[in-house]
């Protein structure tokens, strides 16, 4: 009897905690969505055509080095590099870092762009694995290829940083498509406030399902695959809701490794990208916050909602699982490495509010929510908790989740409006509902596994299957 | 974003949150509390209901907006040919005032848009007639009122349209736009001012650009370039002689960006300025100063400066201006331990003809990897005629 009563009490306590926790996290997301909407309306917006044209001719726009690490990207490297070279910017160079590819990536680069081993000197002082060579093109294109043994994305980025010379450094994934005007838009904050702006991130959107011609997205469509549609909704929620709000509060802790722009002197002063974590993008930004707050200098790390980078999301369940596992591990490692910021008044609102939020909700949230589902299911089955309580849990988790996702889709419709067809908006709204009826639950289980793996010290990226943009065009034509 | 704008965003967010709290409490009190006795469940369902209503409302607004926009577009497509035809005839001296007034009474937005479109594609007397038409249709007043709008987009449109009038619209509205909180509007106002080609307007635009953020200066740089000669007579020297080092730096930055050779008799003073950043920027702009006295001495003193930024700028200037007397100093800098200094010196030597190339060839054999690397890179790029130091 005593044990039975104890069990009931434990269930009640945890259930109450889980309900309050999940309800709180969704309420916070909701506030972020509202804040994001109003902040987005105040955003000055993209450069006018006349302004863009003027900037493209202006010698005052700082030069920019675009770093693109590449590992086994033979399917897409040719188009990706061509697209990067064609980006609209008055003074940019592309630095591809071949991270020990075992396929034809390096050979394709050499042949396609007529590369030769050059005497270009590395000016940076970051410690990296030794590089095999630096290559430049015989053609009048500003392409540099750094060839090195495989040592991971962070080390590759550091090697590229050593070779880069421009005051601004953009970090992109070599398999992403960046819109032609995106670099200039992302550089805008650095022109508005060159001294205080340390880093800026752009929005990452899902290219699956879109029409791609001549290395540009010509028509935005919702993907036919359900799995990809859920990810579209998820990306909208994360970028248009969360990132804008955090940027507005100068508490942005993540700039996507797929599309970020940094001051080179800042990166070098901070020591470059950390090689001991799979979340090197998040870890770097957290570190920048920490260092600049410790130095008591005014700064900003911001999210710019207009410049778009299109990326391919996983279409296979196992690839998605590996990706989410890695992201959660990366988040854990990044926060763990800077745990002294937690509840530390020295770091102001970042230490007292933002960092705890990320630890308590983003890092631990999946585990608590997963446990909530288990406890609710078991409790309901054993009749330890009442149907009303179970309903309450499902309302705050599933129903709130559906409403949040639907709000994110509408936020997109009222602001950036990339999905112009009513059919696409309808499909996304439907995906917003279905996403929370199983997919979200699966994702939080994977993220919980990622947290456990992070605690256990698991390393590694896993493989990501790519179909390539050419393959997509052929499939659509067929 | 300004503090005022940030406060506005916070207040609106709180307002929406407050509205939701009220809505939740009302729904809970009026409907759900009778059905669900558990407070938390009732409140959670009330929030869900409120959010569903909000989503349906927003969804409906979106659909209605799309439908209205499509309707406007259809109307515009129908009316556009007639409006453009009448405007074109009016511009070609066939008086269409009565018809255009009628069209304007019934479809003011369409007439406004077509007038804006046509006036940007014609010049001369035809453009003047369209400007006069805008005055007769009282569009000038309408645009001046639109400039008072809280929407940046509306204000921008108003300024652009006012600026499109001929002669250049000089009223207080345009001058007020120079103080607008939006960069884009300030830029547009400055561009309109500069279109006159008059000295006074160009000087106003230049002096205003000097105190704007880098983004504005970068955009206006090319617009100011055609006026460089006029500005070089008074406004630029005045700015360069300022006691405010920041103003001097921005003036040097613009001067260097124009890449136009101008006579600036007092320029040597900037090469000895107390602020090292001013000195460095002055050396970067040195190749664009006409008839610079004792340029070799100036460059040599720059190469011997304590500040590395100044040395780098002086080295670049030495290479561009092919200052032969700088060869020994550049050779010494090539042997510096700092990679960037060695590299800049190498690039400068690469531009100095056979003597510079000889120093580089010797440098390639140096035991110092920094020197050898810098010399090799510069030699390699000289062989393919790429003398510019990548990183500027």
Short mmCIF file of C-alpha atoms in Angstrom, two decimals, chain A residues 14-15 17-19 21-22 25 328 361 363-378 393-394 397 438-452:
data_model
loop_
_atom_site.label_atom_id
_atom_site.label_comp_id
_atom_site.label_asym_id
_atom_site.label_seq_id
_atom_site.Cartn_x
_atom_site.Cartn_y
_atom_site.Cartn_z
CA UNK A 14 6.05 14.27 -12.30
CA UNK A 15 2.87 14.63 -14.33
CA UNK A 17 5.80 19.03 -13.47
CA UNK A 18 5.67 17.76 -17.08
CA UNK A 19 2.42 19.61 -17.77
CA UNK A 21 7.07 22.38 -18.13
CA UNK A 22 5.65 21.60 -21.58
CA UNK A 25 7.94 25.92 -23.13
CA UNK A 328 21.37 17.70 -29.89
CA UNK A 361 14.23 23.92 -22.31
CA UNK A 363 18.66 20.84 -24.05
CA UNK A 364 16.57 19.07 -21.43
CA UNK A 365 13.19 19.69 -23.03
CA UNK A 366 13.09 16.61 -25.26
CA UNK A 367 13.91 14.35 -22.32
CA UNK A 368 11.25 15.88 -20.09
CA UNK A 369 8.66 15.82 -22.83
CA UNK A 370 9.47 12.21 -23.75
CA UNK A 371 9.16 11.23 -20.10
CA UNK A 372 5.87 13.14 -19.98
CA UNK A 373 4.44 11.02 -22.78
CA UNK A 374 5.62 7.83 -21.11
CA UNK A 375 4.31 8.81 -17.70
CA UNK A 376 0.98 9.94 -19.14
CA UNK A 377 0.52 6.80 -21.17
CA UNK A 378 1.51 4.48 -18.33
CA UNK A 393 -0.99 16.97 -20.94
CA UNK A 394 -1.99 16.24 -24.52
CA UNK A 397 1.94 19.24 -25.76
CA UNK A 438 3.77 11.37 -34.10
CA UNK A 439 6.67 13.03 -35.93
CA UNK A 440 7.40 15.58 -33.24
CA UNK A 441 7.27 12.80 -30.66
CA UNK A 442 9.73 10.75 -32.69
CA UNK A 443 12.04 13.72 -32.98
CA UNK A 444 12.07 14.34 -29.26
CA UNK A 445 12.96 10.69 -28.68
CA UNK A 446 15.88 11.07 -31.09
CA UNK A 447 16.92 14.30 -29.46
CA UNK A 448 16.77 12.63 -26.06
CA UNK A 449 19.03 9.92 -27.44
CA UNK A 450 21.29 12.69 -28.70
CA UNK A 451 21.43 14.21 -25.23
CA UNK A 452 22.30 10.83 -23.73
#
